[in-house]
N, CA and C atoms as an extended XYZ file, in Angstrom:
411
Properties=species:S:1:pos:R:3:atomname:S:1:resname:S:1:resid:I:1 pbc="F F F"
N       119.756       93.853       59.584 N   UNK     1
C       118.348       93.645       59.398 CA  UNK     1
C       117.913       94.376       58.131 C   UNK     1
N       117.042       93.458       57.445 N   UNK     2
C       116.103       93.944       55.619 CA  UNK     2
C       115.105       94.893       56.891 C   UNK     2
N       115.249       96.071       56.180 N   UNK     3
C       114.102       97.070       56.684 CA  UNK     3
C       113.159       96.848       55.562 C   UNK     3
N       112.844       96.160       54.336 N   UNK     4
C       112.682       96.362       53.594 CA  UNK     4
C       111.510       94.746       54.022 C   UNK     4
N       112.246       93.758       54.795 N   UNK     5
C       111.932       92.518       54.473 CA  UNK     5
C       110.390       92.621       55.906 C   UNK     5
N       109.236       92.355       55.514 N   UNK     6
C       108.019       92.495       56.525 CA  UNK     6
C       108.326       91.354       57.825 C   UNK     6
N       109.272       90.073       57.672 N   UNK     7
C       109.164       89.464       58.666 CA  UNK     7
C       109.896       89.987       59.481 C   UNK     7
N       111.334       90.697       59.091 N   UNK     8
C       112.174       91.679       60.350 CA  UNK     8
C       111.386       92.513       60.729 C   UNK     8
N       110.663       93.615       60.483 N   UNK     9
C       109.718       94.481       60.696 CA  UNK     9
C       108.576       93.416       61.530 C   UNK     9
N       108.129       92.586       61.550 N   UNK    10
C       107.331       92.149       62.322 CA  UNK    10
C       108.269       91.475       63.405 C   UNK    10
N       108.979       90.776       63.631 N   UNK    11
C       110.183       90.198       64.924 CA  UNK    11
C       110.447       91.394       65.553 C   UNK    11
N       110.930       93.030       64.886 N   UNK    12
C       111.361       93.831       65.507 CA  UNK    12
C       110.076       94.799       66.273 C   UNK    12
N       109.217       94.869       65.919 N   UNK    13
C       107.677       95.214       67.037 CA  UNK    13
C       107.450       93.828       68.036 C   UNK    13
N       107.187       92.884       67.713 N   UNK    14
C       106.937       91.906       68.872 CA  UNK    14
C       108.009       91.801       69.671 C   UNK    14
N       109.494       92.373       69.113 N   UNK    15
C       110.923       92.350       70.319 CA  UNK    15
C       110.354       93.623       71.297 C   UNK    15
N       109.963       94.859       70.543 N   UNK    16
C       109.421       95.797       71.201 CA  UNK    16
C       108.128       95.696       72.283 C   UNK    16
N       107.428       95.380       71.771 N   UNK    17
C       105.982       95.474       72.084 CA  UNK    17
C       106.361       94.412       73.374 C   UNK    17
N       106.965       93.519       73.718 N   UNK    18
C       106.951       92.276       74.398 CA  UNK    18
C       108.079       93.012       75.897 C   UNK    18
N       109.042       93.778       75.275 N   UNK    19
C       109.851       94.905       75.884 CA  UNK    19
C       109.011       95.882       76.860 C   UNK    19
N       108.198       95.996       76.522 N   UNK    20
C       107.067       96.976       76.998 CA  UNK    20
C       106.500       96.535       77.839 C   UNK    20
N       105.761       95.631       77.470 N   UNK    21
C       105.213       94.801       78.440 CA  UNK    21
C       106.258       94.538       79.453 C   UNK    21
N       107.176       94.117       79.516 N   UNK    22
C       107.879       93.378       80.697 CA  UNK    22
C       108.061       94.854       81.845 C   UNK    22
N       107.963       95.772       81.037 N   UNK    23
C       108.637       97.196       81.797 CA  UNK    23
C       107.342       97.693       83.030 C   UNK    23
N       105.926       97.210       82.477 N   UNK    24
C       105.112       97.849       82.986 CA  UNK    24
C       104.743       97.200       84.582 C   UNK    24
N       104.156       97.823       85.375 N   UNK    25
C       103.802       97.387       86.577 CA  UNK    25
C       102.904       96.574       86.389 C   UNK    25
N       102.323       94.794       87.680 N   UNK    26
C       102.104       93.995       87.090 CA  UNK    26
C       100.885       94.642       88.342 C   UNK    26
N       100.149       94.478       88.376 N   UNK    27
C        98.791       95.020       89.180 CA  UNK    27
C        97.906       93.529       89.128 C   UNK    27
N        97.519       92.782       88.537 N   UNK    28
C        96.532       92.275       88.240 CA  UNK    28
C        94.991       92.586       89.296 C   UNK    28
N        94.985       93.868       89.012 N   UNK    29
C        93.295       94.432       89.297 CA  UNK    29
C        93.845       94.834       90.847 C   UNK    29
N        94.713       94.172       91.464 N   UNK    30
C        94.333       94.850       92.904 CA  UNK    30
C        94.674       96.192       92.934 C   UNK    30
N        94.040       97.073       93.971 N   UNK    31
C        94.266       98.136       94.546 CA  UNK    31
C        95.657       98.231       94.759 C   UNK    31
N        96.363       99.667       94.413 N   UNK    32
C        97.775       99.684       95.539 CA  UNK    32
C        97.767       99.912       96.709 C   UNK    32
N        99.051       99.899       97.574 N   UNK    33
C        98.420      100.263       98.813 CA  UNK    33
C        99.426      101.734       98.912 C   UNK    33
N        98.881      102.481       99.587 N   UNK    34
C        99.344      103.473       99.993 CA  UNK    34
C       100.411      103.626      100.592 C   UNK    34
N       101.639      104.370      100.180 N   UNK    35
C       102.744      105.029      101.477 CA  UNK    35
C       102.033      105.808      102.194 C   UNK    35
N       101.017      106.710      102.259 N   UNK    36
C       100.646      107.655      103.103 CA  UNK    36
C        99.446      106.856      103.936 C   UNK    36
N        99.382      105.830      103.911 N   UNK    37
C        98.310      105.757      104.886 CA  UNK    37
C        98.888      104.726      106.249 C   UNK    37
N        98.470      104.859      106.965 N   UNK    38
C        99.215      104.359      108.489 CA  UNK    38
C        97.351      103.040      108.611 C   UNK    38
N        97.894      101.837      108.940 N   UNK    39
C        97.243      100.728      108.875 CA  UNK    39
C        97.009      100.403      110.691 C   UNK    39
N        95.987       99.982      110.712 N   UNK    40
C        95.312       99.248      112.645 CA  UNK    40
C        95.336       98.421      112.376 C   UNK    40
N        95.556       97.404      113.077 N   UNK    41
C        95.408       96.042      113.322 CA  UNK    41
C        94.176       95.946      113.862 C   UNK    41
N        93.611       95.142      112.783 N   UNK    42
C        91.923       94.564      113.670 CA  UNK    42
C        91.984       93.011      113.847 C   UNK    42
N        92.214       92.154      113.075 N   UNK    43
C        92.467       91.193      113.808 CA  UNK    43
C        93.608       89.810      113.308 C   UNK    43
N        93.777       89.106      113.785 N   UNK    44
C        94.617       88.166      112.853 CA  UNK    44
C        94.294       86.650      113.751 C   UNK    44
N        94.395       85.455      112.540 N   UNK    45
C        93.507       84.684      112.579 CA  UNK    45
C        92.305       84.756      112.489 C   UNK    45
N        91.560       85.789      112.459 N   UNK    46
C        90.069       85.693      112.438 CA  UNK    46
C        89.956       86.357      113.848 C   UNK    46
N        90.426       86.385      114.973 N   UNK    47
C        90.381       86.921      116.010 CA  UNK    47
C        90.571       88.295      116.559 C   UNK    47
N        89.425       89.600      117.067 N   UNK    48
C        89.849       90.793      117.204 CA  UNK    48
C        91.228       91.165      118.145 C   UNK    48
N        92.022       92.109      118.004 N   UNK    49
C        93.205       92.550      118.709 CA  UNK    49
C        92.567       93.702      119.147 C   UNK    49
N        92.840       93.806      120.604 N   UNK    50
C        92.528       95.380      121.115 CA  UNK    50
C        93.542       95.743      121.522 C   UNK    50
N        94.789       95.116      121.513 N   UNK    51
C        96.263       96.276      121.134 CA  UNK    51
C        96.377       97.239      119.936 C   UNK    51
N        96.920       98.524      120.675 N   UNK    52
C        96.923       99.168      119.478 CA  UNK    52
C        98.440       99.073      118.289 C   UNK    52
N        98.063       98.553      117.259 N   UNK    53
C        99.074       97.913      116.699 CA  UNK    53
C        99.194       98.386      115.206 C   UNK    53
N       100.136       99.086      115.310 N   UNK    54
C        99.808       99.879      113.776 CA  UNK    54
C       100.620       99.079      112.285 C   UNK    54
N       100.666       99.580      111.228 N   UNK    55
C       101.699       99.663      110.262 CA  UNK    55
C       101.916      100.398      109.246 C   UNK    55
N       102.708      100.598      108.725 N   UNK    56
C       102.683      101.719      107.217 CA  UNK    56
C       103.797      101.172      106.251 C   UNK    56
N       103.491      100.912      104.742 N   UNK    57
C       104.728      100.627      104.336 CA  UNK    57
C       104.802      101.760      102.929 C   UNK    57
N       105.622      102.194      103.079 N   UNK    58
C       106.312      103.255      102.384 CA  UNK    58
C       106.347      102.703      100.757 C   UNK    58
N       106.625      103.443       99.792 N   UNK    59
C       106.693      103.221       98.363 CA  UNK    59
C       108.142      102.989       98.337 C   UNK    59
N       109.413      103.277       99.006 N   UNK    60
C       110.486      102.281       98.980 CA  UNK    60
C       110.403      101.068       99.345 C   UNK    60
N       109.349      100.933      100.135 N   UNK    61
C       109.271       99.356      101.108 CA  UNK    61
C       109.750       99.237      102.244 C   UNK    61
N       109.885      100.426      102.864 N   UNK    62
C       110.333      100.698      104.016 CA  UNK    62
C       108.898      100.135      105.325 C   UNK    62
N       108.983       99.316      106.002 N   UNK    63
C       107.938       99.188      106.753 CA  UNK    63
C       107.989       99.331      108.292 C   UNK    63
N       107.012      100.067      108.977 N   UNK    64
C       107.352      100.371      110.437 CA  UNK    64
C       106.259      100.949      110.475 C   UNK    64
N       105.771      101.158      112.409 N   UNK    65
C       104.799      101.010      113.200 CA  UNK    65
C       105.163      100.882      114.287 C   UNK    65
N       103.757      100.646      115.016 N   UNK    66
C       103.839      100.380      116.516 CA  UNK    66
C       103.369       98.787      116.940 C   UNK    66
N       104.091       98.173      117.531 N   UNK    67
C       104.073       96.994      117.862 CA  UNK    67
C       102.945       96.859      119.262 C   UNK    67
N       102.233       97.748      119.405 N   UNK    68
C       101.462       97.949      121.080 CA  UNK    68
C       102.038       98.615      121.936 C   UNK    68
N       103.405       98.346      121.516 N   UNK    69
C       104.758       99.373      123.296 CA  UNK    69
C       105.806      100.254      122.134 C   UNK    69
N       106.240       99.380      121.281 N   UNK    70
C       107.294       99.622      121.125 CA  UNK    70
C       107.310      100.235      119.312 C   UNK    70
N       107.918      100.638      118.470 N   UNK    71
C       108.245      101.263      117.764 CA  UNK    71
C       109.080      100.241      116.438 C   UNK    71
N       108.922       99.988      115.580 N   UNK    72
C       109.785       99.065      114.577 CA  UNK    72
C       109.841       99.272      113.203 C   UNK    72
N       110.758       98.952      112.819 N   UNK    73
C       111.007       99.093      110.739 CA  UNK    73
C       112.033       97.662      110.527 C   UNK    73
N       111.425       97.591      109.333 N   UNK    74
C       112.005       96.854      108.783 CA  UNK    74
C       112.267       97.175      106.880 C   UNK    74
N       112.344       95.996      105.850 N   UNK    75
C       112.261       96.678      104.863 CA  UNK    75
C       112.096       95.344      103.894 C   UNK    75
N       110.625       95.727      103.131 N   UNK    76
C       109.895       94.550      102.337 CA  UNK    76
C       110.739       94.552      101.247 C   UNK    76
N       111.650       93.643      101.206 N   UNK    77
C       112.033       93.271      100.009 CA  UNK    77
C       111.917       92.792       98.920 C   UNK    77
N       110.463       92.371       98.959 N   UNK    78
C       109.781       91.887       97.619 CA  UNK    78
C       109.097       92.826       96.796 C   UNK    78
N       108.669       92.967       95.916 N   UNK    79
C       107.638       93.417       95.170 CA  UNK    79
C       106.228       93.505       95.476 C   UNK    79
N       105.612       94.383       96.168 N   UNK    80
C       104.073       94.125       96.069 CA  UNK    80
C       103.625       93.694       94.751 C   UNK    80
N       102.687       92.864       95.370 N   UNK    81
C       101.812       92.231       96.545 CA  UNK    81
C       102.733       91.744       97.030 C   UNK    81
N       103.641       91.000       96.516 N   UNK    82
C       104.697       89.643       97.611 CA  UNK    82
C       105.460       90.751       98.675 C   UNK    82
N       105.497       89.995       99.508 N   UNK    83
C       105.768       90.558      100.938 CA  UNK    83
C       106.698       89.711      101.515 C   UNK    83
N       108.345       90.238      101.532 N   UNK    84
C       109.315       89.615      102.542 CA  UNK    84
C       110.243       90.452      103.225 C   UNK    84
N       110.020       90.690      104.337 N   UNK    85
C       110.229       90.953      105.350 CA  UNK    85
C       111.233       91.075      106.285 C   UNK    85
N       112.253       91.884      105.914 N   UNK    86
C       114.186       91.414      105.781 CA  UNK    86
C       113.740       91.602      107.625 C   UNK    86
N       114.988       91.835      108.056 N   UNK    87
C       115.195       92.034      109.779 CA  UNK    87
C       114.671       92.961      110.447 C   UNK    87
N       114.304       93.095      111.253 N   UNK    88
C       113.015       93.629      111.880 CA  UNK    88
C       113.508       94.831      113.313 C   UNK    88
N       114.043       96.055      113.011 N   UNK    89
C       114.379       96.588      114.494 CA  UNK    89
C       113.226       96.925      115.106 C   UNK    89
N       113.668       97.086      116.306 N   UNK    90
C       112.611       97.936      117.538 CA  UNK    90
C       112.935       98.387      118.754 C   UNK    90
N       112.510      100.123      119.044 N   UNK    91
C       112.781      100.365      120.012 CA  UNK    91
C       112.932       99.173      121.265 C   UNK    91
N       113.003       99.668      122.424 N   UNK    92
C       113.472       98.400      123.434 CA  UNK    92
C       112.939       98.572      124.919 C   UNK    92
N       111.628       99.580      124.937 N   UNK    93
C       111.236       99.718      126.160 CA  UNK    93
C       110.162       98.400      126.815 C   UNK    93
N       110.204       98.517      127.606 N   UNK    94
C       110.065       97.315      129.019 CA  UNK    94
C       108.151       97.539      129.302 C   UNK    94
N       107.792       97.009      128.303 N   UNK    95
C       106.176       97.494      128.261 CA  UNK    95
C       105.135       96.099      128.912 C   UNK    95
N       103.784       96.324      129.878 N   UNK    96
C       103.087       95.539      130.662 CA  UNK    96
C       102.794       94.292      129.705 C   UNK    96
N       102.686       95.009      127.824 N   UNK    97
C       102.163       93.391      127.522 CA  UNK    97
C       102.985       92.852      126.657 C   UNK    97
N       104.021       92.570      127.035 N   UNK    98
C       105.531       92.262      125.565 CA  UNK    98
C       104.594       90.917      125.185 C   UNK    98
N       104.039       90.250      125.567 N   UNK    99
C       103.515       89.056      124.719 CA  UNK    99
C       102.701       89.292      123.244 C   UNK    99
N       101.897       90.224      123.471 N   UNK   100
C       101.694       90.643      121.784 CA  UNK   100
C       102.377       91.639      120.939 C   UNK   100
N       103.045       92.069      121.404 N   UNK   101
C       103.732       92.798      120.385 CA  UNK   101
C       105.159       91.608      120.029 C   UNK   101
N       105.617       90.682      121.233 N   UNK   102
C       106.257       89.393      120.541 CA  UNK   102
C       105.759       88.769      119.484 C   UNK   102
N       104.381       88.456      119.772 N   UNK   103
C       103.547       87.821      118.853 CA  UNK   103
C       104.070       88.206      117.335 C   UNK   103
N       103.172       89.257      117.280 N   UNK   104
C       102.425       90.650      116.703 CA  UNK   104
C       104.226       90.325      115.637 C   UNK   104
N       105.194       90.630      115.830 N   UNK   105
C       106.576       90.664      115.434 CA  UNK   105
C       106.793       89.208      114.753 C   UNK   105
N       106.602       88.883      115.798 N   UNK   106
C       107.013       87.248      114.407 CA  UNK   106
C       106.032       86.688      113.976 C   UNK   106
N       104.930       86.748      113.874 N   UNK   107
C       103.860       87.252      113.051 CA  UNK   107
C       104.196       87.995      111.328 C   UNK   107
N       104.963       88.680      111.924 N   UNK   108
C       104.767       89.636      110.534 CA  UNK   108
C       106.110       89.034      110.251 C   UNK   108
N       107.055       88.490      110.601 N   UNK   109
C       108.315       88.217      109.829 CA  UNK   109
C       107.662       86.479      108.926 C   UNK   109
N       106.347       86.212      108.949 N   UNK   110
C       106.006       85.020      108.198 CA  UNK   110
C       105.432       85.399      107.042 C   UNK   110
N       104.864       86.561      107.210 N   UNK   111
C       104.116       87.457      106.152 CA  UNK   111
C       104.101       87.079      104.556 C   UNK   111
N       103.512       86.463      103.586 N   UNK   112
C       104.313       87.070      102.090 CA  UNK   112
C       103.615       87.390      101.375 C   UNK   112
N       102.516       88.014      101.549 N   UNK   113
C       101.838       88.767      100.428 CA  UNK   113
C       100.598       89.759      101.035 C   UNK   113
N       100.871       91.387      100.598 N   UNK   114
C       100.251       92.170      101.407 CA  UNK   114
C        99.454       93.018      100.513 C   UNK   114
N        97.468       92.681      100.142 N   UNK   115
C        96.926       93.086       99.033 CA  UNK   115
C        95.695       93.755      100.151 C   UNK   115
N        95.053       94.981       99.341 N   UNK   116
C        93.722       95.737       99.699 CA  UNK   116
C        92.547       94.839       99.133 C   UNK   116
N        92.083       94.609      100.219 N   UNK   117
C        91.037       93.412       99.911 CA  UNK   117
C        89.748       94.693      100.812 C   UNK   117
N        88.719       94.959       99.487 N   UNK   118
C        87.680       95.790      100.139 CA  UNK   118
C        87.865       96.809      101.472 C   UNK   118
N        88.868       97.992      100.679 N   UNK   119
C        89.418       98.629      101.630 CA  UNK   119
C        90.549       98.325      102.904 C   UNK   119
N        90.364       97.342      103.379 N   UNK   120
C        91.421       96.713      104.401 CA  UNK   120
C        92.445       96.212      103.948 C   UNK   120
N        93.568       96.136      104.295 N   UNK   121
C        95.134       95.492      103.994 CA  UNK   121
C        95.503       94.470      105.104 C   UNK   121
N        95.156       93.501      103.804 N   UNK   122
C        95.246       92.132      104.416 CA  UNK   122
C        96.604       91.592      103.739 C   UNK   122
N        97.708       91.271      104.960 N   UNK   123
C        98.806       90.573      105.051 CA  UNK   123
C        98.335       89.122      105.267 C   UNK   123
N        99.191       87.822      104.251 N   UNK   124
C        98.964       86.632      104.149 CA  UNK   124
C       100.048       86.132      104.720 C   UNK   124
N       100.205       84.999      105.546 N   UNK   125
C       101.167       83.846      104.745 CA  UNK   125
C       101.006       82.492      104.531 C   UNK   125
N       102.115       82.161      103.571 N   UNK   126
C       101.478       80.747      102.922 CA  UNK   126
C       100.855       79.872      103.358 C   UNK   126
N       100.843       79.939      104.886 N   UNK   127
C       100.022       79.005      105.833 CA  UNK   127
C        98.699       79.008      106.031 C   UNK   127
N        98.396       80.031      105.263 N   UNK   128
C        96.998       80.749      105.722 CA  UNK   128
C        96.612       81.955      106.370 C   UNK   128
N        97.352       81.743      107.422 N   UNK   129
C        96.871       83.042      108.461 CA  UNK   129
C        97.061       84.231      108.237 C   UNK   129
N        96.398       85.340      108.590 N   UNK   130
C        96.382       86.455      107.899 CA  UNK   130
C        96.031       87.321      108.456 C   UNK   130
N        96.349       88.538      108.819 N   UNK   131
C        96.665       89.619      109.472 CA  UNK   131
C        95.205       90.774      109.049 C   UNK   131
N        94.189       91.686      109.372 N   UNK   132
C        93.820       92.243      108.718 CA  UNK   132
C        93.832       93.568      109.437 C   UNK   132
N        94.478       94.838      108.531 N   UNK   133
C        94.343       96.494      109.086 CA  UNK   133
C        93.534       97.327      108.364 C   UNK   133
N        92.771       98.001      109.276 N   UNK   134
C        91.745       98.917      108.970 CA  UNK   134
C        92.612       99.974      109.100 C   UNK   134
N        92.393      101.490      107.743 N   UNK   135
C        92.921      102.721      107.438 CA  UNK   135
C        92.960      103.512      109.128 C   UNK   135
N        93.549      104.027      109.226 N   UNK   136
C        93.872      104.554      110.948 CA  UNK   136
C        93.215      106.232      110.438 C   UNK   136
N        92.216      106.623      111.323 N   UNK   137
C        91.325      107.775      111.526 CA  UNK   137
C        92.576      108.715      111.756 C   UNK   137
């Protein structure tokens, strides 16, 4: 390369400058969401849940909570916002309402995109339906 010649000097900042860009985190305006904050389930579909149904996802992407009985992690393999949702463990106790925390579980394995929409963390998926958790007191 002419160090001398202005069009190498200009190719070699836009190789840079374009480098840079690709490196930086892509936010477009949303909020992040927190590893330290532990998420409630208030409702999904539009409908309130009065199970207590938690979540938290970690800055590795580590994700786990309480399913209503039982205890679970899994691990978001996408990039926030996008949200996918590798295999899903959970403790295994024998609880009065296994129907929503069944739910509640494959529910969240449809999940793919998990953004702070006016304080709350609202989980999507492409179908529409959508999960919404209020910050846990």
């Amino acid at each position: 390369m002419d160090e001398d010649d202005p069009m190498s000097r200009t190719t070699l900042t836009a190789a840079l400058l374009a480098g840079a860009l690709l490196a930086l985190p892509i936010s477009a305006g949303a909020e992040e969401i927190s590893p330290e904050t532990v998420w409630q389930l208030q409702t999904v579909a539009g409908e309130p849940v009065e199970a207590e149904v938690t979540l938290q996802i970690g800055a590795d992407g580590a994700v786990s909570g309480n399913a209503s009985c039982n205890q679970y992690r899994g691990q978001n393999t996408a990039t926030l916002p996008d949200f996918a949702l590798g295999p899903v463990a959970a403790t295994q106790m024998l609880c009065p309402d296994m129907e929503t925390e069944t739910a509640y579980l494959a529910a969240l394995e449809l999940i793919d995109r998990a953004e702070i929409q006016d304080g709350m963390l609202v989980l999507s998926a492409s179908e529409g339906a959508q999960m919404v958790f209020a910050p846990s007191e």
